[in-house]
């Protein structure tokens, strides 16, 4: 009997003090009992909950799917279910929540009531919307560039392709999405071009190549220039039709008169240089691209308009061209007459005299500023997406996902070198009563100050702080023994107290304080990172049980 009472007490404590909303709901949807966290989440008092049903405070568009799952549970088709849904807050706005429902039965097997667990996911939904908006912007940028683009994941499946790529590949994005490259283009795997894809993916390097596609009864011959970039997810591929450029390059091999005619009417800028780089000819289109008349550039040295940051790279490429005498394509910044810099892409070919020595260099150049701008925008969008997914929206420090990945990575490093790794779990004392006293805005401000103080208290570049959940924060200290961990923990505790944030409802101080648990392990085959978290959590529990506002190390 004593054990039954003890178990009931444990259940009531878990119900009352759980950080997520928990409720008992009768078979008709009427609230039987709700915990304080659910009252706080949706703004209703316990009495207001018990006077209504979940149907009355569910967002109308989400009600039917909830009722369908509820009925399936009552019919015995499923034992529990979990959905994302919206509730109507007492103040009228909607609250996104993750709802988990289980059915409790009587001893005779008949349904008794439902247990509902309700977790606030509003911030996650907001972040998802921001990411979706960014993806829409990203796709808009890609659909309006002149280059064809598509991306592949790590399993060689199509993820996205822009409108220009659809034209070249002859299929819509929706048709190819999720399908494997080698299945859709089987000939590619058997050619040298397929090996370039694998080389970029396996060696994580940019690969560029030109592909000749013979004429058919329906299409003319054409040349494609492809750029493959490795990404965290797989590969990004840009390609463009360079047939006109290739034809121009081939015709350059003809007579001087033919060369002049082509150069004069080409939209690409064609230049000729001495082996030392002095310009001897510039096609008329230079006035459109650079603002100079041809005669202003003839006699100038090829490097006189280069961006200073690109100069070393161009010298290296120039030497390679002279030594290997192979066609080389590269990009760089060049100064217009008005002083502005634009991006150029040049393809250079050496011309040999009868003795086999380089007599001149011919370059075919084009303005790729728009393409470069699109690539930079894509990079910025991807970096922003990564930061959003790894940063806590309220405090600005790392979030739980970032913590999990960092701990696994640093655990592996510590295991490799046999070094200790320490973990701190920090919990703001009596934060619930602080929120009740000073309101959510005051609570948010408190969390932000404490988060920034914890991060400021870490002195080494590799020391890592994250919001672990609610009012809990975590700190990972690499190559740190328990004495070093204790020293850092004491510093954090002291600095938080020195913030002098009033907390009149705290039971240990008139100011905001923090309890910290620490644990230190040297990774081995018998230990895991989850054990480090478990031991640290136990030491935090002992710090709370011991009176709070203290540091306790796991022994």
XYZ file of C-alpha atoms in Angstrom:
555
model
C 0.000 0.000 0.000
C 2.833 2.372 0.871
C 4.394 1.752 -2.562
C 1.079 2.627 -4.261
C 0.900 5.924 -2.356
C 4.525 6.624 -3.266
C 3.844 5.959 -6.967
C 0.764 8.214 -6.835
C 2.872 10.987 -5.291
C 5.475 10.583 -8.016
C 2.790 10.794 -10.712
C 1.186 13.887 -9.158
C 4.563 15.615 -8.855
C 5.438 14.742 -12.441
C 2.011 15.987 -13.562
C 2.206 19.224 -11.590
C 5.819 20.202 -12.261
C 6.243 18.929 -15.830
C 7.660 21.648 -18.135
C 5.154 20.657 -20.856
C 1.370 20.794 -20.805
C -0.330 17.604 -19.542
C -4.070 17.021 -19.272
C -6.589 14.296 -18.549
C -9.501 14.457 -21.011
C -12.760 12.485 -20.839
C -14.061 10.455 -23.776
C -16.194 13.384 -25.020
C -13.304 15.841 -25.023
C -14.057 17.609 -21.736
C -10.980 18.623 -19.717
C -10.858 16.649 -16.445
C -7.551 17.910 -15.066
C -4.801 20.159 -16.406
C -1.329 20.989 -15.084
C 0.104 24.518 -14.532
C 2.260 24.353 -17.668
C -0.834 23.939 -19.880
C -2.569 26.825 -18.100
C 0.496 28.975 -18.740
C 0.744 27.883 -22.391
C -2.864 28.654 -23.357
C -3.723 31.365 -20.788
C -6.778 29.686 -19.195
C -7.199 28.948 -15.497
C -7.765 25.395 -14.314
C -11.430 26.208 -13.649
C -11.847 27.678 -17.161
C -10.392 24.515 -18.676
C -12.717 22.246 -16.691
C -15.730 24.273 -17.856
C -15.062 23.589 -21.534
C -13.729 20.933 -23.942
C -10.702 20.698 -26.207
C -13.040 21.054 -29.229
C -13.965 24.598 -28.131
C -10.369 25.869 -28.028
C -9.008 23.997 -31.065
C -8.379 26.037 -34.199
C -11.302 25.118 -36.523
C -9.164 23.964 -39.453
C -7.321 21.474 -37.183
C -10.293 20.014 -35.324
C -11.439 17.298 -37.724
C -8.077 15.548 -38.051
C -7.809 15.477 -34.244
C -11.325 13.998 -33.943
C -10.525 11.376 -36.596
C -7.467 10.170 -34.663
C -9.456 10.268 -31.411
C -12.148 8.024 -32.884
C -9.548 5.637 -34.325
C -8.065 5.326 -30.831
C -11.476 4.630 -29.274
C -12.159 2.022 -31.995
C -8.907 0.230 -31.092
C -7.338 0.815 -34.502
C -4.430 2.685 -32.904
C -3.168 2.897 -29.308
C -1.928 6.504 -29.433
C -1.276 9.320 -31.854
C 0.779 12.488 -32.286
C -0.102 15.530 -34.425
C 0.816 19.177 -34.837
C -2.197 21.433 -34.276
C -3.220 24.923 -33.273
C -5.038 25.953 -30.106
C -6.846 29.250 -29.497
C -5.174 31.151 -26.651
C -7.408 32.932 -24.140
C -6.219 36.236 -25.599
C -7.393 35.196 -29.067
C -4.164 34.343 -30.895
C -3.222 30.840 -32.053
C -0.585 28.642 -30.408
C 1.125 25.865 -32.376
C 1.577 22.691 -30.322
C 2.775 19.109 -30.698
C -0.042 16.963 -29.262
C 0.591 13.377 -28.069
C -2.487 11.396 -26.950
C -2.785 7.998 -25.234
C -5.920 6.181 -24.055
C -6.189 4.834 -20.467
C -8.469 1.800 -19.911
C -10.445 0.528 -16.930
C -9.569 -2.845 -15.407
C -12.291 -4.431 -17.539
C -10.686 -3.049 -20.699
C -13.215 -0.304 -21.418
C -11.900 3.198 -22.256
C -11.552 5.459 -19.209
C -9.967 8.775 -20.272
C -7.231 10.249 -22.465
C -3.816 11.539 -21.380
C -2.694 14.444 -23.555
C 0.822 15.899 -23.639
C 1.047 19.343 -25.282
C 4.395 20.919 -26.242
C 4.695 24.529 -27.489
C 6.238 24.523 -31.012
C 5.279 28.075 -32.025
C 8.905 29.250 -32.333
C 9.808 26.197 -34.396
C 6.880 26.884 -36.737
C 7.971 30.503 -37.088
C 11.512 29.369 -37.935
C 10.110 26.896 -40.503
C 8.161 29.724 -42.146
C 11.284 31.913 -42.269
C 13.261 29.070 -43.850
C 10.435 28.427 -46.346
C 10.408 32.115 -47.313
C 14.194 32.007 -47.770
C 13.899 28.894 -49.956
C 11.280 30.678 -52.105
C 13.664 33.628 -52.511
C 16.501 31.237 -53.358
C 14.411 29.475 -56.021
C 13.334 32.823 -57.490
C 16.987 33.836 -57.853
C 17.878 30.519 -59.512
C 14.917 30.634 -61.904
C 15.971 34.037 -63.206
C 19.642 33.361 -63.909
C 20.708 32.527 -67.449
C 22.709 29.436 -66.430
C 21.088 26.063 -66.016
C 21.295 24.771 -62.432
C 20.366 21.618 -60.562
C 21.312 20.076 -57.233
C 21.796 16.478 -56.098
C 21.737 15.006 -52.598
C 24.304 12.575 -51.173
C 22.449 9.636 -52.784
C 22.639 11.220 -56.272
C 18.930 12.108 -56.234
C 17.658 15.285 -57.891
C 16.665 17.893 -55.302
C 15.946 20.939 -57.453
C 16.421 22.236 -60.971
C 15.715 25.688 -62.358
C 13.775 26.551 -65.496
C 16.868 26.731 -67.701
C 17.910 23.232 -66.612
C 14.416 21.955 -67.430
C 14.892 23.182 -71.001
C 18.254 21.405 -71.372
C 17.223 18.138 -69.706
C 13.772 18.025 -71.304
C 11.953 17.257 -68.056
C 10.231 19.268 -65.355
C 11.585 19.685 -61.828
C 8.600 17.722 -60.450
C 9.339 14.789 -62.767
C 12.975 14.428 -61.695
C 12.766 15.390 -58.017
C 13.781 12.412 -55.858
C 14.989 10.327 -58.831
C 18.577 9.102 -59.159
C 20.864 10.848 -61.667
C 22.359 7.592 -62.977
C 18.879 6.119 -63.591
C 17.623 9.173 -65.472
C 20.847 9.737 -67.461
C 22.318 6.199 -67.681
C 24.801 7.085 -70.439
C 26.473 9.610 -68.152
C 27.878 6.957 -65.808
C 29.689 5.225 -68.676
C 31.503 8.382 -69.843
C 34.418 10.398 -68.542
C 31.942 13.131 -67.647
C 30.327 10.849 -65.072
C 33.720 10.420 -63.434
C 33.909 14.209 -62.969
C 30.720 14.095 -60.869
C 32.164 11.354 -58.674
C 35.500 13.149 -58.391
C 33.811 16.342 -57.158
C 31.644 14.415 -54.693
C 34.376 12.145 -53.297
C 37.238 14.673 -53.178
C 35.033 17.675 -52.226
C 36.529 19.853 -54.961
C 35.110 22.082 -57.691
C 35.261 20.431 -61.120
C 34.818 22.187 -64.462
C 34.657 20.566 -67.894
C 33.302 21.030 -71.408
C 31.121 18.408 -73.071
C 30.568 18.019 -76.789
C 27.106 16.742 -77.828
C 26.940 15.544 -81.465
C 24.133 16.631 -83.771
C 21.032 14.466 -84.184
C 18.202 14.497 -86.702
C 16.316 16.875 -84.417
C 19.087 19.028 -82.898
C 22.343 20.696 -83.957
C 25.659 19.908 -82.340
C 26.425 21.857 -79.191
C 28.981 22.368 -76.436
C 28.081 22.567 -72.746
C 30.355 23.999 -70.065
C 29.664 22.445 -66.654
C 30.738 23.602 -63.180
C 30.271 21.115 -60.311
C 30.435 22.385 -56.730
C 30.454 20.071 -53.676
C 28.006 21.050 -50.910
C 27.168 19.661 -47.478
C 24.082 18.000 -48.962
C 25.635 16.656 -52.174
C 26.443 18.576 -55.380
C 25.366 21.805 -57.092
C 25.752 21.795 -60.885
C 25.776 24.837 -63.191
C 25.988 24.438 -66.947
C 25.521 26.656 -69.952
C 25.478 26.331 -73.716
C 28.860 27.591 -74.936
C 28.436 26.500 -78.535
C 28.809 30.041 -79.854
C 31.987 30.509 -77.865
C 33.424 27.190 -79.039
C 32.637 27.997 -82.648
C 34.330 31.341 -82.174
C 37.393 29.652 -80.702
C 37.593 27.216 -83.616
C 37.309 29.996 -86.146
C 40.167 31.782 -84.422
C 42.369 29.168 -85.976
C 41.569 30.573 -89.431
C 42.993 33.562 -91.222
C 43.643 36.965 -89.683
C 40.851 38.511 -91.742
C 38.379 35.863 -90.642
C 39.543 36.327 -87.057
C 39.003 40.092 -87.238
C 35.508 39.675 -88.621
C 34.506 37.246 -85.904
C 36.035 39.359 -83.180
C 34.300 42.501 -84.385
C 30.862 40.893 -84.240
C 31.286 38.651 -81.215
C 29.410 39.522 -78.006
C 32.422 38.124 -76.117
C 35.509 40.325 -75.881
C 38.441 38.901 -77.825
C 41.968 40.061 -77.078
C 45.456 39.154 -78.268
C 48.567 39.439 -76.111
C 52.314 39.044 -76.489
C 53.905 36.221 -74.455
C 54.752 38.840 -71.798
C 51.121 40.013 -71.581
C 51.084 43.219 -73.648
C 47.769 43.734 -75.454
C 48.004 43.874 -79.286
C 44.307 43.637 -80.239
C 40.916 44.214 -78.536
C 37.554 43.564 -80.167
C 35.072 46.483 -80.352
C 32.707 45.013 -77.749
C 35.176 46.194 -75.092
C 33.462 49.606 -75.210
C 30.211 47.938 -74.102
C 31.741 45.669 -71.459
C 34.471 47.930 -70.034
C 33.756 51.434 -71.326
C 37.141 51.703 -73.068
C 37.632 52.170 -76.777
C 39.908 49.460 -78.311
C 42.724 51.923 -78.950
C 42.819 52.839 -75.246
C 43.724 49.249 -74.344
C 46.056 48.331 -77.173
C 49.625 48.596 -75.909
C 48.573 48.230 -72.266
C 49.726 45.347 -70.096
C 47.179 42.637 -69.372
C 47.398 43.022 -65.600
C 46.842 46.791 -65.473
C 43.070 46.485 -64.901
C 43.099 43.524 -62.501
C 41.656 43.714 -59.012
C 44.646 43.688 -56.586
C 43.273 40.658 -54.700
C 43.123 38.607 -57.912
C 46.611 39.494 -59.149
C 48.517 36.544 -57.543
C 45.987 34.048 -58.911
C 46.198 35.447 -62.447
C 50.014 35.370 -62.423
C 49.891 31.705 -61.386
C 47.365 30.889 -64.150
C 49.419 32.826 -66.722
C 52.518 30.796 -65.856
C 50.512 27.580 -66.159
C 49.234 28.618 -69.598
C 52.730 29.382 -70.799
C 54.175 26.143 -69.410
C 51.451 23.671 -70.400
C 50.177 25.458 -73.545
C 46.694 24.165 -72.812
C 43.351 25.985 -72.967
C 42.578 27.462 -69.558
C 39.325 29.053 -68.345
C 39.273 31.165 -65.188
C 37.333 34.026 -63.555
C 38.555 37.285 -62.038
C 37.585 40.924 -61.418
C 38.467 43.651 -63.893
C 38.168 47.422 -63.608
C 35.876 49.337 -65.962
C 36.726 52.839 -67.181
C 34.298 54.304 -64.615
C 36.274 52.621 -61.801
C 33.738 49.887 -61.005
C 34.847 46.254 -60.944
C 32.957 43.526 -62.788
C 33.499 39.767 -62.950
C 35.088 38.396 -66.133
C 35.504 34.818 -67.278
C 38.312 34.309 -69.797
C 39.346 31.334 -71.896
C 42.969 31.566 -73.029
C 44.801 29.669 -75.746
C 48.462 29.945 -76.729
C 49.430 30.239 -80.383
C 52.750 28.604 -81.354
C 55.141 29.710 -84.066
C 56.917 27.346 -86.473
C 59.579 26.609 -83.868
C 56.938 25.477 -81.350
C 57.353 28.500 -79.113
C 54.513 30.676 -77.848
C 54.071 33.624 -80.207
C 50.913 35.087 -78.692
C 47.992 34.409 -76.368
C 44.386 34.766 -77.476
C 41.703 35.339 -74.816
C 37.917 35.166 -75.153
C 36.269 36.981 -72.240
C 32.683 37.571 -71.087
C 30.910 39.431 -68.279
C 29.720 36.957 -65.602
C 28.879 39.531 -62.913
C 25.226 38.454 -62.817
C 26.148 34.811 -62.340
C 28.672 35.626 -59.614
C 26.096 37.785 -57.848
C 23.622 34.899 -57.907
C 26.236 32.510 -56.510
C 27.065 34.934 -53.681
C 23.367 35.376 -52.875
C 22.924 31.608 -52.784
C 25.897 31.284 -50.454
C 24.481 33.975 -48.151
C 21.077 32.273 -48.119
C 22.615 28.880 -47.308
C 24.737 30.386 -44.519
C 21.670 32.121 -43.066
C 19.688 28.868 -43.209
C 22.479 27.089 -41.375
C 22.669 29.791 -38.693
C 18.889 29.725 -38.221
C 18.876 25.954 -37.799
C 21.706 26.047 -35.224
C 20.810 29.168 -33.193
C 18.305 29.661 -30.398
C 15.892 32.356 -31.548
C 15.476 34.009 -28.139
C 19.002 34.090 -26.688
C 21.103 34.134 -29.850
C 23.397 31.336 -28.625
C 23.527 27.775 -29.977
C 20.357 25.662 -29.735
C 19.775 22.042 -28.662
C 20.369 20.668 -32.153
C 23.724 22.447 -32.349
C 24.570 21.164 -28.850
C 23.838 17.541 -29.821
C 26.034 17.739 -32.931
C 28.852 19.553 -31.102
C 28.887 17.076 -28.210
C 29.105 14.083 -30.567
C 31.914 15.732 -32.523
C 33.928 16.763 -29.452
C 33.336 13.373 -27.810
C 34.947 11.774 -30.870
C 37.934 14.140 -30.688
C 38.381 13.451 -26.968
C 38.193 9.686 -27.628
C 40.813 9.932 -30.367
C 43.329 11.742 -28.167
C 42.407 10.239 -24.798
C 41.510 13.643 -23.358
C 38.919 14.487 -20.685
C 35.721 16.262 -21.704
C 33.498 18.091 -19.228
C 29.834 19.043 -19.415
C 27.965 21.656 -17.364
C 24.171 21.842 -17.051
C 22.942 25.164 -15.645
C 19.400 25.808 -14.390
C 18.022 29.221 -13.322
C 16.677 28.825 -9.784
C 12.893 29.127 -9.378
C 12.477 30.456 -12.885
C 8.796 29.529 -13.046
C 8.011 31.821 -10.140
C 10.199 34.479 -11.791
C 8.071 34.236 -14.933
C 4.867 34.386 -12.886
C 6.133 37.494 -11.044
C 7.773 39.469 -13.863
C 5.849 38.163 -16.880
C 7.031 36.494 -20.072
C 8.857 39.566 -21.333
C 10.760 39.810 -18.071
C 11.494 36.075 -18.250
C 12.766 36.379 -21.812
C 15.027 39.289 -20.845
C 16.368 37.250 -17.906
C 17.129 34.263 -20.175
C 18.958 36.531 -22.626
C 21.135 38.118 -19.914
C 21.995 34.767 -18.354
C 22.798 33.232 -21.777
C 25.150 36.077 -22.696
C 26.817 35.920 -19.265
C 27.450 32.179 -19.592
C 28.964 32.658 -23.028
C 31.093 35.586 -21.788
C 32.408 33.467 -18.908
C 33.960 30.989 -21.361
C 37.539 32.028 -22.121
C 38.786 29.541 -24.738
C 37.787 29.560 -28.421
C 36.552 25.937 -28.324
C 34.446 26.342 -25.158
C 30.807 25.966 -26.196
C 27.543 27.251 -24.671
C 23.993 26.391 -25.753
C 20.425 26.733 -24.597
C 19.532 23.194 -23.549
C 15.820 23.803 -23.084
C 13.546 26.198 -21.156
C 15.650 27.811 -18.448
C 18.470 25.242 -18.796
C 21.820 25.930 -20.465
C 24.678 23.593 -21.311
C 28.431 24.152 -21.571
C 30.917 21.791 -23.273
C 34.540 22.119 -22.112
C 37.008 20.135 -24.219
C 40.281 18.831 -22.767
C 39.141 19.965 -19.301
C 39.309 17.918 -16.085
C 36.809 18.123 -13.225
C 38.801 20.809 -11.399
C 38.813 23.038 -14.479
C 35.100 22.379 -15.006
C 34.376 23.314 -11.381
C 36.339 26.547 -11.766
C 34.361 27.560 -14.867
C 31.073 26.615 -13.192
C 31.872 28.745 -10.121
C 32.735 31.671 -12.396
C 29.389 31.341 -14.217
C 27.475 31.118 -10.920
C 29.242 34.201 -9.549
C 28.822 36.273 -12.716
C 25.106 35.443 -12.948
C 24.609 36.578 -9.345
C 26.594 39.751 -10.100
C 24.047 40.640 -12.787
C 21.917 41.811 -9.827
C 18.658 40.762 -11.495
C 15.913 41.062 -8.824
C 14.023 37.847 -7.976
C 11.716 38.588 -5.032
C 9.966 35.189 -5.173
C 13.160 33.102 -5.068
C 13.558 30.925 -2.002
C 17.358 31.230 -1.920
C 18.095 34.875 -2.743
C 16.581 38.238 -3.615
C 18.483 38.013 -6.917
C 18.463 35.592 -9.852
C 20.817 32.677 -9.109
C 21.795 29.533 -10.932
C 22.383 25.891 -10.006
C 25.044 23.987 -11.933
C 25.846 20.297 -12.253
C 29.145 19.139 -13.746
C 30.553 15.826 -14.921
C 33.855 14.827 -16.517
C 34.713 11.671 -18.471
C 37.573 10.373 -20.564
C 35.829 8.567 -23.466
C 36.337 4.821 -23.737
C 34.594 1.829 -25.301
C 32.504 1.405 -22.109
C 31.350 5.048 -22.007
C 29.210 7.241 -24.255
C 28.267 10.880 -24.617
C 24.751 10.049 -23.375
C 26.302 8.823 -20.108
C 28.071 12.170 -19.755
C 24.693 13.911 -20.093
C 23.119 11.490 -17.609
C 25.836 12.059 -14.971
C 25.692 15.827 -15.429
C 21.912 15.777 -15.070
C 22.250 13.832 -11.820
C 24.740 16.345 -10.422
C 22.352 19.192 -11.365
C 19.583 17.384 -9.506
C 21.844 17.130 -6.441
C 22.617 20.848 -6.694
C 18.904 21.603 -6.620
C 18.211 19.165 -3.785
C 21.129 20.616 -1.835
C 19.610 24.070 -1.661
C 20.258 25.517 -5.160
C 22.599 28.425 -6.023
C 25.544 26.034 -5.949
C 27.858 23.882 -8.073
C 27.872 20.095 -7.630
C 30.242 17.744 -9.467
C 29.374 14.132 -10.261
C 31.623 11.797 -8.302
